[in-house]
Amino acid sequence: MKANVWMGKKKVEVREVPDPTIMSTSDAIVRVTSTAICGSDLHLYNGFMPTMEKGDVLGHEFMGEVVEVGSAVRNLAVGDRVVVPFPIACGRCASCERGLFSVCENSNPNAELAEKAWGRSPAGIFGYSHMLGGYAGGQAEYARVPFADVGPLKVPPELRDEQVLFLSDIFPTGYMGAEMCGIEGGEVVAVWGAGPVGQLAIASAILLGAERVIAIDSLSYRLDMARERAGATDVIHSDEVDVHEALADLTGGRGPDACIDAVGLEGTGHGPMVAYDRVKQAMMLEAGRPVVLREAIRACANGGTVSVIGVYGGPIDKFPMGAVMNRSLTIRAGQCHVHRYMRPLLERIVRGDIDPSFIVTHRMPLDEAARGFEVFAKKEEGCEKVVLSAA
Amino acid sequence: MQLEWKVDGNEIGRAREGATVSIRVHGERDAREPFAEAAARRSAKGLGFLSVALGAAHLAAPAALAGAIGIRKSRRARAALYAVGARGIVNGFGILARPRHPAWVWARVAGDVIDIALLASTLKSRRTDTRRVIAAGAGVALLTVFDVVTAARLRGRDVNAAERRRLHRTKAITVNRPLDEVARAWQRHEGAASGRANGAVRFALAPGDRGTEVHVEHGPAEGRRLATRLRLFKQIVETGEIVRSDASVHRGMHPASPSIDGRKAVFG
């Protein structure tokens, strides 16, 4: 089959690899119809995630048709059309039983690597480094899906791929980011990063009852989309104004009640701190540029919440703990527990509350994955979200 | 309450609610280093460092030292201070090399006696500052008391070292199943394989209905293997299988890509 494989920093290639086979009785094989390039794939592409190997099949946002099931699979049958959640979860461990699927205790066969980096291991993830399991990803014609009874969600035929594909990751991720803000109605929420996750976090914050949602980005076309499509009430162009001051102006000096970091380890910005992070990151002395996280913590209203859904990989510097402690801030974070959001969010889509396909700007065949990565990484052609069709 | 069940005798019974159940595969011994021995070893090390530091001071600044302890700055005094300093350094390194052994600390006691005698011999000279010399002598005497107490408490050899290297570490994992199911599964998967479960195994109910804790002791350099084994045991009990990914089916690093006929995927 054809698959998009990682071949080193800023290099991906569609290559011929063997078809996946059933390795366990609880596996299913999915013929991928649509798959997307995630912002977090760019961290792999840009070489910021350790434990990648040349030849790793990428991709953790995918959907398709079940073509084979293991003998123990009960919930799926050949022919079912499914969306597959990006974290792999066994459904049986204590974490899964508590709904914390992205920290499943059994799905990472390379847990030892993750324990070295992070103390304990989270769940395995499709196509996302060896320390997160070493699973072949879904930017391919076929994918093996472990624990097929637990993850894949059957989707109704009347919905197009693009409408449901993002249930695999970014819609639940954005939603969880908004949910972690503890919105009760009337809040001001600021969202750093108007990429695909940021757009869906903005839309989710509105769905959950936030009164005002402020989008922050350095790309005008993304801010336009945030205002026109996602429902942001205000936008801040981070290259044109001082974000901290602008947020103070927009909130009567209080700061936003909740701040969402939808950027993560490759943040950009201005000033000596950003230069400091760039130098340290280039020298491999720091695992990220936490520009946005610092800014969000400083900007957040007293007693507010900072919700982190942007991806971080390792230790970061100059963390403003004094602001967190003295101003009673709450920090919440996590890889999304996709499984617990898929069904309720599918219902939202079916009801017409939201159509997450508004973020798609680029559609291309799987063969052109390399171009998709490049356009998305360089933010060319007004690129917001790239969907690859594999069928 | 503490129950003891045999594994090899097939006497796995039902776990009682709230009970902690120990299963002994082999005899369990407390192989920790006794606290008093550890304390004596630490104070010996402290004396070793002090000895080296004081010796170095003798060699580095004999004139200043002579002034401080109130003796005349003569060629003979300087030679004596050098000798005392050199002895102190050798003695200090001796202690640091073998901090469990009392011999080097007793050597310090002998040195202390010589130092007190040397100080006393200076009292005859009229150019000696008597008060300073007596104060210095009192300081040495105080150190002598520390030396004697430490030397007397050192046991020489770490009697439990070998035992401790064999048994002092444990690995644990929590399995999300009732205790008797976990104990039975352990017996089936691990207890049956002879030579694999060397250490003592202890099962305990995790607080708040969080399943069963499995604690296993292990020997030196067995920790990683045991951690992996426990992880696989948990996978088998909780999911019924060993979880495998594309990059974990073969030995060594290989790409996370489907493999064919059991061969590794290779990319150039």
Short mmCIF file of C-alpha atoms in Angstrom, two decimals, chain B residues 40-254:
data_model
loop_
_atom_site.label_atom_id
_atom_site.label_comp_id
_atom_site.label_asym_id
_atom_site.label_seq_id
_atom_site.Cartn_x
_atom_site.Cartn_y
_atom_site.Cartn_z
CA ALA B 40 28.61 5.65 61.76
CA ARG B 41 29.67 5.30 58.13
CA ARG B 42 28.44 8.82 57.41
CA SER B 43 30.29 10.32 60.37
CA ALA B 44 33.47 8.45 59.38
CA LYS B 45 33.20 10.04 55.95
CA GLY B 46 32.75 13.43 57.56
CA LEU B 47 35.90 12.90 59.62
CA GLY B 48 37.72 11.83 56.46
CA PHE B 49 36.82 15.06 54.68
CA LEU B 50 37.71 17.11 57.80
CA SER B 51 41.07 15.33 58.05
CA VAL B 52 41.94 16.12 54.45
CA ALA B 53 40.83 19.74 54.81
CA LEU B 54 42.81 20.35 58.01
CA GLY B 55 45.85 18.60 56.54
CA ALA B 56 45.66 20.82 53.47
CA ALA B 57 45.48 23.90 55.72
CA HIS B 58 48.68 22.76 57.49
CA LEU B 59 50.49 22.47 54.15
CA ALA B 60 49.06 25.61 52.57
CA ALA B 61 49.50 28.12 55.39
CA PRO B 62 51.78 26.82 58.15
CA ALA B 63 52.74 30.30 59.35
CA ALA B 64 49.14 31.48 59.75
CA LEU B 65 48.25 28.24 61.49
CA ALA B 66 51.18 28.53 63.90
CA GLY B 67 49.97 31.99 64.83
CA ALA B 68 46.41 30.80 65.30
CA ILE B 69 47.36 28.01 67.69
CA GLY B 70 49.88 30.19 69.50
CA ILE B 71 53.22 28.53 68.76
CA ARG B 72 56.53 30.13 67.78
CA LYS B 73 57.26 30.35 64.06
CA SER B 74 60.49 28.37 63.89
CA ARG B 75 61.92 26.06 61.25
CA ARG B 76 61.23 23.10 63.54
CA ALA B 77 57.63 24.17 64.10
CA ARG B 78 57.13 24.51 60.35
CA ALA B 79 58.54 21.00 59.74
CA ALA B 80 56.29 19.58 62.44
CA LEU B 81 53.22 21.28 60.94
CA TYR B 82 54.06 19.91 57.47
CA ALA B 83 54.41 16.40 58.90
CA VAL B 84 51.13 16.68 60.81
CA GLY B 85 49.40 18.02 57.68
CA ALA B 86 50.70 15.28 55.41
CA ARG B 87 49.66 12.64 57.93
CA GLY B 88 46.19 14.16 58.12
CA ILE B 89 45.71 14.05 54.35
CA VAL B 90 46.85 10.43 54.06
CA ASN B 91 44.69 9.48 57.01
CA GLY B 92 41.68 11.31 55.54
CA PHE B 93 41.91 9.61 52.16
CA GLY B 94 42.33 6.29 53.95
CA ILE B 95 39.02 6.82 55.74
CA LEU B 96 37.24 7.99 52.60
CA ALA B 97 38.46 4.94 50.69
CA ARG B 98 37.06 2.51 53.24
CA PRO B 99 34.60 4.38 55.46
CA ARG B 100 33.22 1.20 57.00
CA HIS B 101 36.61 0.15 58.40
CA PRO B 102 37.52 1.37 61.88
CA ALA B 103 41.32 1.00 61.43
CA TRP B 104 41.79 4.36 59.68
CA VAL B 105 39.64 6.12 62.26
CA TRP B 106 41.70 4.56 65.07
CA ALA B 107 44.78 5.88 63.22
CA ARG B 108 43.22 9.32 63.59
CA VAL B 109 42.93 8.72 67.34
CA ALA B 110 46.66 7.89 67.46
CA GLY B 111 47.39 11.05 65.48
CA ASP B 112 45.28 13.09 67.89
CA VAL B 113 47.34 11.79 70.82
CA ILE B 114 50.59 12.74 69.04
CA ASP B 115 49.20 16.22 68.26
CA ILE B 116 48.24 16.80 71.89
CA ALA B 117 51.74 15.68 72.98
CA LEU B 118 53.36 18.03 70.45
CA LEU B 119 51.23 20.94 71.65
CA ALA B 120 52.09 20.13 75.26
CA SER B 121 55.82 20.12 74.41
CA THR B 122 55.60 23.75 73.22
CA LEU B 123 54.33 24.91 76.60
CA LYS B 124 57.94 24.84 77.92
CA SER B 125 58.97 27.69 75.62
CA ARG B 126 58.46 31.21 76.90
CA ARG B 127 57.54 32.45 73.42
CA THR B 128 54.46 30.24 73.33
CA ASP B 129 51.02 31.81 73.68
CA THR B 130 49.85 29.47 76.42
CA ARG B 131 46.14 30.30 76.20
CA ARG B 132 46.00 29.67 72.47
CA VAL B 133 47.90 26.40 72.75
CA ILE B 134 45.56 25.15 75.47
CA ALA B 135 42.54 26.12 73.38
CA ALA B 136 44.01 24.27 70.38
CA GLY B 137 44.70 21.24 72.56
CA ALA B 138 41.10 21.29 73.81
CA GLY B 139 39.89 21.40 70.21
CA VAL B 140 42.00 18.38 69.30
CA ALA B 141 40.77 16.56 72.40
CA LEU B 142 37.16 17.18 71.38
CA LEU B 143 37.86 15.77 67.91
CA THR B 144 39.51 12.78 69.62
CA VAL B 145 36.26 12.04 71.40
CA PHE B 146 34.38 12.09 68.05
CA ASP B 147 37.05 9.85 66.53
CA VAL B 148 36.85 7.31 69.34
CA VAL B 149 33.05 7.21 69.31
CA THR B 150 32.97 6.79 65.52
CA ALA B 151 35.69 4.16 65.43
CA ALA B 152 33.94 2.19 68.14
CA ARG B 153 30.63 2.21 66.22
CA LEU B 154 32.06 1.07 62.88
CA ARG B 155 31.40 -2.58 62.19
CA GLY B 156 34.07 -3.05 59.55
CA ARG B 157 32.19 -5.07 57.05
CA ASP B 158 28.72 -4.55 55.62
CA VAL B 159 27.25 -7.85 56.69
CA ASN B 160 24.08 -7.45 54.66
CA ALA B 161 25.60 -5.99 51.50
CA ALA B 162 25.31 -9.13 49.41
CA GLU B 163 21.83 -9.83 50.67
CA ARG B 164 20.85 -6.25 50.02
CA ARG B 165 22.19 -6.28 46.50
CA ARG B 166 20.07 -9.35 45.93
CA LEU B 167 16.85 -8.20 47.47
CA HIS B 168 16.66 -4.57 48.37
CA ARG B 169 14.70 -3.34 45.40
CA THR B 170 11.11 -3.84 44.38
CA LYS B 171 9.03 -3.00 41.34
CA ALA B 172 5.31 -2.61 41.57
CA ILE B 173 2.36 -2.30 39.22
CA THR B 174 -1.35 -1.85 39.85
CA VAL B 175 -3.73 -4.17 38.03
CA ASN B 176 -7.35 -3.11 37.69
CA ARG B 177 -8.82 -6.43 38.89
CA PRO B 178 -9.82 -7.99 42.23
CA LEU B 179 -7.02 -9.34 44.38
CA ASP B 180 -7.78 -13.05 44.12
CA GLU B 181 -8.04 -12.85 40.33
CA VAL B 182 -4.67 -11.10 40.15
CA ALA B 183 -3.04 -13.57 42.57
CA ARG B 184 -4.38 -16.50 40.58
CA ALA B 185 -3.20 -14.97 37.31
CA TRP B 186 0.22 -14.38 38.83
CA GLN B 187 0.43 -17.99 39.84
CA ARG B 188 -0.61 -19.08 36.35
CA HIS B 189 1.71 -16.78 34.38
CA GLU B 190 4.66 -16.16 36.65
CA GLY B 191 4.62 -18.64 39.53
CA ALA B 192 4.47 -21.59 37.17
CA ALA B 193 7.54 -20.58 35.19
CA SER B 194 10.34 -21.91 37.37
CA GLY B 195 13.28 -19.64 37.91
CA ARG B 196 11.42 -16.55 36.77
CA ALA B 197 9.75 -15.38 39.94
CA ASN B 198 12.77 -15.27 42.23
CA GLY B 199 11.79 -12.45 44.50
CA ALA B 200 9.07 -12.28 47.08
CA VAL B 201 5.72 -11.21 45.67
CA ARG B 202 3.23 -9.21 47.65
CA PHE B 203 -0.32 -8.39 46.62
CA ALA B 204 -2.23 -5.55 48.25
CA LEU B 205 -5.59 -3.97 47.59
CA ALA B 206 -5.03 -0.49 46.19
CA PRO B 207 -6.93 2.20 48.10
CA GLY B 208 -10.29 3.41 46.82
CA ASP B 209 -11.12 0.48 44.58
CA ARG B 210 -8.16 1.06 42.31
CA GLY B 211 -7.41 -2.61 41.80
CA THR B 212 -4.59 -4.74 43.14
CA GLU B 213 -0.99 -3.71 43.71
CA VAL B 214 1.63 -6.30 42.80
CA HIS B 215 4.98 -5.75 44.52
CA VAL B 216 7.91 -7.91 43.47
CA GLU B 217 11.43 -7.83 44.87
CA HIS B 218 14.30 -8.16 42.45
CA GLY B 219 18.03 -8.57 42.39
CA PRO B 220 20.73 -6.36 40.93
CA ALA B 221 20.34 -5.37 37.28
CA GLU B 222 16.98 -7.13 37.06
CA GLY B 223 14.83 -4.06 37.54
CA ARG B 224 14.22 -3.21 33.91
CA ARG B 225 13.40 -6.75 32.95
CA LEU B 226 11.04 -7.08 35.87
CA ALA B 227 9.35 -3.76 35.04
CA THR B 228 8.69 -5.00 31.51
CA ARG B 229 7.43 -8.34 32.81
CA LEU B 230 5.05 -6.62 35.20
CA ARG B 231 3.80 -4.40 32.39
CA LEU B 232 3.10 -7.44 30.20
CA PHE B 233 1.43 -9.19 33.13
CA LYS B 234 -0.88 -6.21 33.59
CA GLN B 235 -1.66 -6.16 29.85
CA ILE B 236 -2.53 -9.85 29.87
CA VAL B 237 -4.74 -9.66 32.96
CA GLU B 238 -6.51 -6.45 31.93
CA THR B 239 -6.80 -6.87 28.16
CA GLY B 240 -6.18 -10.58 27.62
CA GLU B 241 -3.22 -10.00 25.32
CA ILE B 242 0.23 -8.54 24.99
CA VAL B 243 -0.10 -5.19 23.26
CA ARG B 244 2.12 -4.82 20.22
CA SER B 245 2.82 -2.00 17.80
CA ASP B 246 4.51 -2.02 14.41
CA ALA B 247 7.76 -0.80 15.96
CA SER B 248 7.75 -3.22 18.90
CA VAL B 249 7.36 -6.56 17.14
CA HIS B 250 11.04 -7.07 16.37
CA ARG B 251 14.20 -6.60 18.38
CA GLY B 252 15.99 -3.29 18.14
CA MET B 253 14.81 -0.07 16.60
CA HIS B 254 12.84 -0.36 13.37
#
